[in-house]
């Protein structure tokens, strides 16, 4: 009687099988999420963009500011999906990469888009009524237009995760290996550029907010071109007398100390007067006490060529945040 032994796969075969399983799962997830993404793009195109064009509720410039390159992004998805459904992932993604600049444009317009939406909802009664009516459609599942507008940027992050995983689990002998590897690189580069655009927009928002808090002639242009890190109250400990509360704004290159204006000031109540700017490139930082992480706060020493600051906080966690932020700012200039 002939005995049949189960075949034993080599480690290389086992690895290839794992790659193939992961590749198949990733491809399926890419396909299913692309269908949903395209459906949502289409809903916004049909029920918002298309009807707004027909009704003329918004001027063309306002509509462009609100939706940016939305329709072109929708078209790029419509091109991609049939390739994914046919299993031609490399060819489809290679073609899709020709449209990645649309995502850069969309990201650059995103702040303007949100501003336009809020302005129009506030001042345009017809637009406000239209948006509420469309948002109530069951197709949107309770989502508001402001929730849908960031959709392409969220999808770009998904593209990066899925396409990189697809490329990593495609063997070098596969016919679409080079196409997938190139697509993964181009999508990752685009995602990084979009992230940088978003970081700059957030920083610009912080700078405008901080600039609005500062008053007086000395405050003009203080935040221009800087990168904001953090802000908060700290106690300045003088050589003699009691500690004085001051508001500090930390940027990558300077530490700004400000004093609150009197509450009864006619024009500048609620703002701060700039008292000093300290260059972080010349700062030497140390903890005087507060290393143990206890509940009693601590004291930081900041030494500059012509002045020394002792800053105190009764909150240990707050003091640690300041210490790490100051340390990071100093490291950027060394």
CSV table of C-alpha atoms in Angstrom, one decimal:
chain,number,residue,atom,x,y,z
A,1,UNK,CA,0.0,0.0,0.0
A,2,UNK,CA,1.4,3.3,-1.0
A,3,UNK,CA,1.7,5.9,1.7
A,4,UNK,CA,1.3,9.6,0.8
A,5,UNK,CA,3.1,12.1,3.1
A,6,UNK,CA,1.8,15.7,3.2
A,7,UNK,CA,4.0,18.0,1.2
A,8,UNK,CA,6.2,20.3,3.2
A,9,UNK,CA,6.6,23.9,1.9
A,10,UNK,CA,10.0,25.5,2.2
A,11,UNK,CA,10.5,28.8,4.2
A,12,UNK,CA,10.6,30.7,0.9
A,13,UNK,CA,7.3,29.2,-0.2
A,14,UNK,CA,5.8,30.0,3.2
A,15,UNK,CA,6.9,33.6,2.9
A,16,UNK,CA,5.5,33.9,-0.7
A,17,UNK,CA,2.2,32.6,0.5
A,18,UNK,CA,2.1,35.1,3.4
A,19,UNK,CA,2.9,37.9,0.9
A,20,UNK,CA,0.1,36.7,-1.4
A,21,UNK,CA,-2.4,36.6,1.4
A,22,UNK,CA,-1.6,40.1,2.6
A,23,UNK,CA,-1.5,41.4,-1.0
A,24,UNK,CA,-5.0,39.9,-1.7
A,25,UNK,CA,-6.4,41.3,1.6
A,26,UNK,CA,-4.9,44.8,0.9
A,27,UNK,CA,-6.2,44.8,-2.7
A,28,UNK,CA,-9.7,43.9,-1.5
A,29,UNK,CA,-9.6,46.7,1.1
A,30,UNK,CA,-8.4,49.2,-1.5
A,31,UNK,CA,-11.2,48.2,-3.9
A,32,UNK,CA,-14.0,48.3,-1.3
A,33,UNK,CA,-12.9,51.6,0.2
A,34,UNK,CA,-12.5,53.1,-3.3
A,35,UNK,CA,-16.1,52.2,-4.1
A,36,UNK,CA,-17.3,53.9,-0.9
A,37,UNK,CA,-15.0,56.9,-1.5
A,38,UNK,CA,-16.3,57.3,-5.1
A,39,UNK,CA,-19.9,57.1,-3.9
A,40,UNK,CA,-19.3,59.9,-1.4
A,41,UNK,CA,-17.5,62.1,-3.9
A,42,UNK,CA,-20.5,61.5,-6.3
A,43,UNK,CA,-23.0,62.4,-3.7
A,44,UNK,CA,-21.4,65.8,-3.0
A,45,UNK,CA,-20.9,66.4,-6.7
A,46,UNK,CA,-24.6,65.6,-7.5
A,47,UNK,CA,-26.4,67.1,-4.5
A,48,UNK,CA,-24.2,70.1,-3.8
A,49,UNK,CA,-22.0,71.1,-6.7
A,50,UNK,CA,-24.4,70.2,-9.5
A,51,UNK,CA,-27.4,71.8,-8.0
A,52,UNK,CA,-25.5,74.9,-6.9
A,53,UNK,CA,-24.3,75.4,-10.4
A,54,UNK,CA,-27.9,75.0,-11.8
A,55,UNK,CA,-29.5,77.3,-9.2
A,56,UNK,CA,-26.7,79.9,-9.1
A,57,UNK,CA,-26.9,80.2,-5.3
A,58,UNK,CA,-23.2,80.9,-5.2
A,59,UNK,CA,-21.1,82.8,-7.6
A,60,UNK,CA,-18.6,80.7,-9.6
A,61,UNK,CA,-15.7,82.2,-7.6
A,62,UNK,CA,-17.4,81.3,-4.3
A,63,UNK,CA,-18.2,77.8,-5.5
A,64,UNK,CA,-14.6,77.3,-6.6
A,65,UNK,CA,-13.3,78.5,-3.3
A,66,UNK,CA,-15.6,76.1,-1.5
A,67,UNK,CA,-15.0,72.9,-3.5
A,68,UNK,CA,-11.7,73.5,-5.1
A,69,UNK,CA,-10.6,70.6,-7.3
A,70,UNK,CA,-13.4,68.3,-6.0
A,71,UNK,CA,-14.9,67.4,-9.5
A,72,UNK,CA,-11.5,66.6,-11.0
A,73,UNK,CA,-10.7,64.4,-8.0
A,74,UNK,CA,-14.0,62.6,-8.5
A,75,UNK,CA,-13.0,62.1,-12.2
A,76,UNK,CA,-9.7,60.6,-11.1
A,77,UNK,CA,-11.5,58.1,-8.9
A,78,UNK,CA,-13.8,57.2,-11.7
A,79,UNK,CA,-10.8,56.4,-13.9
A,80,UNK,CA,-9.1,54.3,-11.1
A,81,UNK,CA,-12.0,52.1,-10.0
A,82,UNK,CA,-12.4,50.0,-13.2
A,83,UNK,CA,-8.8,49.0,-13.0
A,84,UNK,CA,-9.1,47.9,-9.4
A,85,UNK,CA,-12.2,45.9,-10.2
A,86,UNK,CA,-10.3,44.2,-13.0
A,87,UNK,CA,-7.3,43.4,-10.8
A,88,UNK,CA,-5.0,45.7,-12.8
A,89,UNK,CA,-3.7,47.4,-9.7
A,90,UNK,CA,-0.3,48.4,-11.0
A,91,UNK,CA,-1.7,49.9,-14.3
A,92,UNK,CA,-4.5,51.6,-12.5
A,93,UNK,CA,-2.4,53.2,-9.8
A,94,UNK,CA,0.3,54.2,-12.3
A,95,UNK,CA,-2.4,56.2,-14.2
A,96,UNK,CA,-3.9,57.6,-11.0
A,97,UNK,CA,-0.5,59.1,-10.0
A,98,UNK,CA,-0.9,61.5,-12.9
A,99,UNK,CA,-3.7,63.2,-10.9
A,100,UNK,CA,-1.9,63.5,-7.6
A,101,UNK,CA,-1.3,67.2,-8.1
A,102,UNK,CA,-5.0,67.7,-7.6
A,103,UNK,CA,-4.6,66.6,-4.0
A,104,UNK,CA,-1.9,69.2,-3.5
A,105,UNK,CA,-4.2,71.9,-4.9
A,106,UNK,CA,-7.1,70.6,-2.7
A,107,UNK,CA,-4.9,70.8,0.4
A,108,UNK,CA,-3.7,74.3,-0.4
A,109,UNK,CA,-7.3,75.4,-0.8
A,110,UNK,CA,-8.7,73.6,2.3
A,111,UNK,CA,-8.4,76.6,4.7
A,112,UNK,CA,-10.0,78.9,2.2
A,113,UNK,CA,-12.7,76.3,1.7
A,114,UNK,CA,-13.7,76.1,5.4
A,115,UNK,CA,-13.6,79.9,5.7
A,116,UNK,CA,-15.9,80.2,2.6
A,117,UNK,CA,-18.3,77.7,4.0
A,118,UNK,CA,-18.6,79.5,7.4
A,119,UNK,CA,-19.0,82.9,5.7
A,120,UNK,CA,-21.7,81.7,3.3
A,121,UNK,CA,-23.6,79.9,6.0
A,122,UNK,CA,-23.5,83.1,8.1
A,123,UNK,CA,-24.5,85.7,5.5
A,124,UNK,CA,-26.3,83.8,2.7
A,125,UNK,CA,-29.7,82.7,3.8
A,126,UNK,CA,-30.5,80.9,0.6
A,127,UNK,CA,-27.2,78.9,0.8
A,128,UNK,CA,-27.8,78.1,4.5
A,129,UNK,CA,-31.3,76.8,3.7
A,130,UNK,CA,-30.0,74.8,0.8
A,131,UNK,CA,-27.2,73.1,2.8
A,132,UNK,CA,-29.5,72.1,5.6
A,133,UNK,CA,-32.0,70.6,3.1
A,134,UNK,CA,-29.3,68.6,1.3
A,135,UNK,CA,-27.6,67.4,4.6
A,136,UNK,CA,-31.0,66.0,5.7
A,137,UNK,CA,-31.0,63.5,2.8
A,138,UNK,CA,-30.7,59.9,3.9
A,139,UNK,CA,-27.8,59.3,1.5
A,140,UNK,CA,-25.5,61.4,3.7
A,141,UNK,CA,-26.3,59.4,6.9
A,142,UNK,CA,-26.3,62.5,9.1
A,143,UNK,CA,-23.0,63.9,7.8
A,144,UNK,CA,-22.7,67.6,7.3
A,145,UNK,CA,-21.0,69.4,4.4
A,146,UNK,CA,-18.2,70.5,6.7
A,147,UNK,CA,-17.6,66.8,7.6
A,148,UNK,CA,-17.5,65.8,3.9
A,149,UNK,CA,-15.2,68.5,2.6
A,150,UNK,CA,-12.0,67.0,4.1
A,151,UNK,CA,-12.8,63.6,2.5
A,152,UNK,CA,-10.1,63.7,-0.3
A,153,UNK,CA,-7.3,64.5,2.2
A,154,UNK,CA,-8.5,61.6,4.5
A,155,UNK,CA,-8.5,59.3,1.4
A,156,UNK,CA,-5.0,60.3,0.4
A,157,UNK,CA,-3.7,59.0,3.8
A,158,UNK,CA,-5.6,55.8,3.1
A,159,UNK,CA,-4.1,55.6,-0.3
A,160,UNK,CA,-0.6,55.9,1.2
A,161,UNK,CA,-1.2,53.1,3.8
A,162,UNK,CA,-2.8,50.7,1.3
A,163,UNK,CA,-0.6,51.2,-1.7
A,164,UNK,CA,2.6,51.0,0.3
A,165,UNK,CA,1.3,47.7,1.9
A,166,UNK,CA,0.3,46.5,-1.6
A,167,UNK,CA,3.8,47.2,-3.0
A,168,UNK,CA,5.6,45.7,0.0
A,169,UNK,CA,3.7,42.4,-0.4
A,170,UNK,CA,4.2,42.2,-4.2
A,171,UNK,CA,7.2,40.0,-5.1
A,172,UNK,CA,9.9,41.5,-7.3
A,173,UNK,CA,9.1,39.0,-10.1
A,174,UNK,CA,5.5,40.1,-10.3
A,175,UNK,CA,4.7,42.0,-13.5
A,176,UNK,CA,3.3,45.0,-11.7
A,177,UNK,CA,6.0,45.2,-9.0
A,178,UNK,CA,7.7,48.3,-10.5
A,179,UNK,CA,4.4,50.1,-11.2
A,180,UNK,CA,3.2,49.5,-7.6
A,181,UNK,CA,6.6,50.5,-6.1
A,182,UNK,CA,6.6,53.7,-8.1
A,183,UNK,CA,3.0,54.5,-7.2
A,184,UNK,CA,3.7,53.9,-3.5
A,185,UNK,CA,6.6,56.3,-3.6
A,186,UNK,CA,4.7,59.1,-5.5
A,187,UNK,CA,1.7,58.8,-3.3
A,188,UNK,CA,3.9,58.9,-0.1
A,189,UNK,CA,5.6,62.0,-1.4
A,190,UNK,CA,2.3,63.7,-2.1
A,191,UNK,CA,1.0,62.8,1.3
A,192,UNK,CA,4.1,64.3,2.9
A,193,UNK,CA,3.6,67.5,0.9
A,194,UNK,CA,0.0,67.7,1.9
A,195,UNK,CA,0.9,67.2,5.5
A,196,UNK,CA,3.4,70.1,5.2
A,197,UNK,CA,0.7,72.3,3.7
A,198,UNK,CA,-1.6,71.4,6.6
A,199,UNK,CA,1.1,72.1,9.2
A,200,UNK,CA,1.8,75.5,7.7
A,201,UNK,CA,-2.0,76.4,7.6
A,202,UNK,CA,-2.3,75.5,11.3
A,203,UNK,CA,0.8,77.5,12.2
A,204,UNK,CA,-0.6,80.5,10.3
A,205,UNK,CA,-3.8,80.2,12.3
A,206,UNK,CA,-1.9,80.2,15.5
A,207,UNK,CA,0.2,83.3,14.4
A,208,UNK,CA,-2.9,85.3,13.5
A,209,UNK,CA,-4.5,84.4,16.9
A,210,UNK,CA,-1.4,85.3,18.8
A,211,UNK,CA,-0.9,88.5,16.9
A,212,UNK,CA,-4.5,89.5,17.7
A,213,UNK,CA,-3.7,89.0,21.5
A,214,UNK,CA,-0.8,91.4,21.3
A,215,UNK,CA,-1.3,95.1,21.4
A,216,UNK,CA,0.8,98.3,21.1
A,217,UNK,CA,3.3,99.5,18.6
A,218,UNK,CA,5.9,97.0,19.7
A,219,UNK,CA,3.6,94.1,18.8
A,220,UNK,CA,3.3,94.9,15.1
A,221,UNK,CA,4.7,92.1,13.0
A,222,UNK,CA,6.1,90.2,16.0
A,223,UNK,CA,4.8,86.8,14.8
A,224,UNK,CA,5.5,87.2,11.1
A,225,UNK,CA,7.4,84.3,9.5
A,226,UNK,CA,7.7,82.4,12.8
A,227,UNK,CA,6.7,78.9,13.8
A,228,UNK,CA,4.5,78.7,16.9
A,229,UNK,CA,5.1,76.0,19.6
A,230,UNK,CA,3.1,76.8,22.7
A,231,UNK,CA,1.8,79.4,25.1
A,232,UNK,CA,0.8,79.7,28.8
A,233,UNK,CA,1.1,81.4,32.1
A,234,UNK,CA,4.3,81.1,34.1
A,235,UNK,CA,5.5,83.0,37.3
A,236,UNK,CA,8.6,85.1,36.8
A,237,UNK,CA,10.7,85.0,40.0
A,238,UNK,CA,12.6,88.3,40.5
A,239,UNK,CA,15.7,88.7,42.7
A,240,UNK,CA,13.6,90.5,45.2
A,241,UNK,CA,9.8,90.5,45.8
A,242,UNK,CA,7.0,88.2,44.9
A,243,UNK,CA,6.7,86.2,41.7
A,244,UNK,CA,4.8,87.9,38.9
A,245,UNK,CA,2.5,86.1,36.5
A,246,UNK,CA,3.3,86.6,32.8
A,247,UNK,CA,2.0,85.1,29.6
A,248,UNK,CA,4.7,83.4,27.5
A,249,UNK,CA,4.5,82.6,23.8
A,250,UNK,CA,7.2,80.2,22.5
A,251,UNK,CA,8.3,80.1,18.9
A,252,UNK,CA,11.1,78.1,17.3
A,253,UNK,CA,13.4,81.1,17.4
A,254,UNK,CA,12.2,83.3,20.3
A,255,UNK,CA,10.4,83.3,23.6
A,256,UNK,CA,8.0,86.2,24.0
A,257,UNK,CA,7.1,87.5,27.4
A,258,UNK,CA,3.9,89.5,27.7
A,259,UNK,CA,2.0,91.4,30.4
A,260,UNK,CA,-1.8,91.5,30.4
A,261,UNK,CA,-3.4,94.9,29.8
A,262,UNK,CA,-5.6,96.2,32.6
A,263,UNK,CA,-9.2,94.8,32.4
A,264,UNK,CA,-10.6,98.4,32.3
A,265,UNK,CA,-8.5,99.5,29.4
A,266,UNK,CA,-10.8,101.2,27.0
A,267,UNK,CA,-9.3,99.9,23.7
A,268,UNK,CA,-7.0,97.0,24.6
A,269,UNK,CA,-8.7,95.1,27.4
A,270,UNK,CA,-8.1,91.3,27.1
A,271,UNK,CA,-4.8,91.8,25.1
A,272,UNK,CA,-1.2,91.6,26.1
A,273,UNK,CA,1.7,94.0,25.9
A,274,UNK,CA,5.0,92.6,24.8
A,275,UNK,CA,7.7,93.1,27.5
A,276,UNK,CA,10.6,91.1,26.1
A,277,UNK,CA,11.9,88.9,23.3
A,278,UNK,CA,14.5,86.2,24.2
A,279,UNK,CA,16.4,84.6,21.3
A,280,UNK,CA,16.4,80.8,21.8
A,281,UNK,CA,19.8,80.4,20.0
A,282,UNK,CA,21.4,82.2,23.0
A,283,UNK,CA,19.5,80.3,25.7
A,284,UNK,CA,20.9,78.0,28.3
A,285,UNK,CA,18.2,76.0,30.1
A,286,UNK,CA,18.2,74.0,33.3
A,287,UNK,CA,15.8,72.8,35.9
A,288,UNK,CA,16.5,74.3,39.3
A,289,UNK,CA,14.0,71.9,40.9
A,290,UNK,CA,11.0,69.9,39.8
A,291,UNK,CA,12.9,66.8,38.6
A,292,UNK,CA,11.1,64.3,40.7
A,293,UNK,CA,7.6,64.6,39.2
A,294,UNK,CA,6.0,65.5,42.5
A,295,UNK,CA,2.8,67.7,42.9
A,296,UNK,CA,4.6,70.9,43.9
A,297,UNK,CA,5.7,72.2,40.5
A,298,UNK,CA,9.2,73.4,39.9
A,299,UNK,CA,11.5,76.1,38.7
A,300,UNK,CA,13.3,76.6,35.3
A,301,UNK,CA,16.4,78.7,34.8
A,302,UNK,CA,16.9,80.4,31.4
A,303,UNK,CA,20.2,82.2,30.9
A,304,UNK,CA,20.8,84.7,28.1
A,305,UNK,CA,23.9,86.8,27.5
A,306,UNK,CA,22.5,89.9,29.3
A,307,UNK,CA,19.7,88.5,31.5
A,308,UNK,CA,18.7,85.5,33.5
A,309,UNK,CA,15.1,84.3,33.9
A,310,UNK,CA,13.7,82.2,36.7
A,311,UNK,CA,10.3,80.8,35.7
A,312,UNK,CA,8.1,78.9,38.1
A,313,UNK,CA,5.0,76.8,37.8
A,314,UNK,CA,3.0,75.1,40.5
A,315,UNK,CA,1.9,72.4,38.0
A,316,UNK,CA,4.5,69.7,37.5
A,317,UNK,CA,3.1,68.5,34.2
A,318,UNK,CA,2.9,72.1,32.9
A,319,UNK,CA,6.5,72.7,33.9
A,320,UNK,CA,7.6,69.5,32.1
A,321,UNK,CA,5.8,70.5,28.9
A,322,UNK,CA,7.6,73.8,29.0
A,323,UNK,CA,10.9,72.2,29.7
A,324,UNK,CA,10.6,69.8,26.7
A,325,UNK,CA,9.3,72.6,24.4
A,326,UNK,CA,12.1,75.0,25.3
A,327,UNK,CA,14.7,72.2,24.9
A,328,UNK,CA,13.3,71.4,21.5
A,329,UNK,CA,13.3,75.1,20.4
A,330,UNK,CA,17.0,75.5,21.6
A,331,UNK,CA,18.0,72.3,19.7
A,332,UNK,CA,16.7,73.8,16.4
A,333,UNK,CA,19.3,76.6,16.5
A,334,UNK,CA,22.3,74.5,17.5
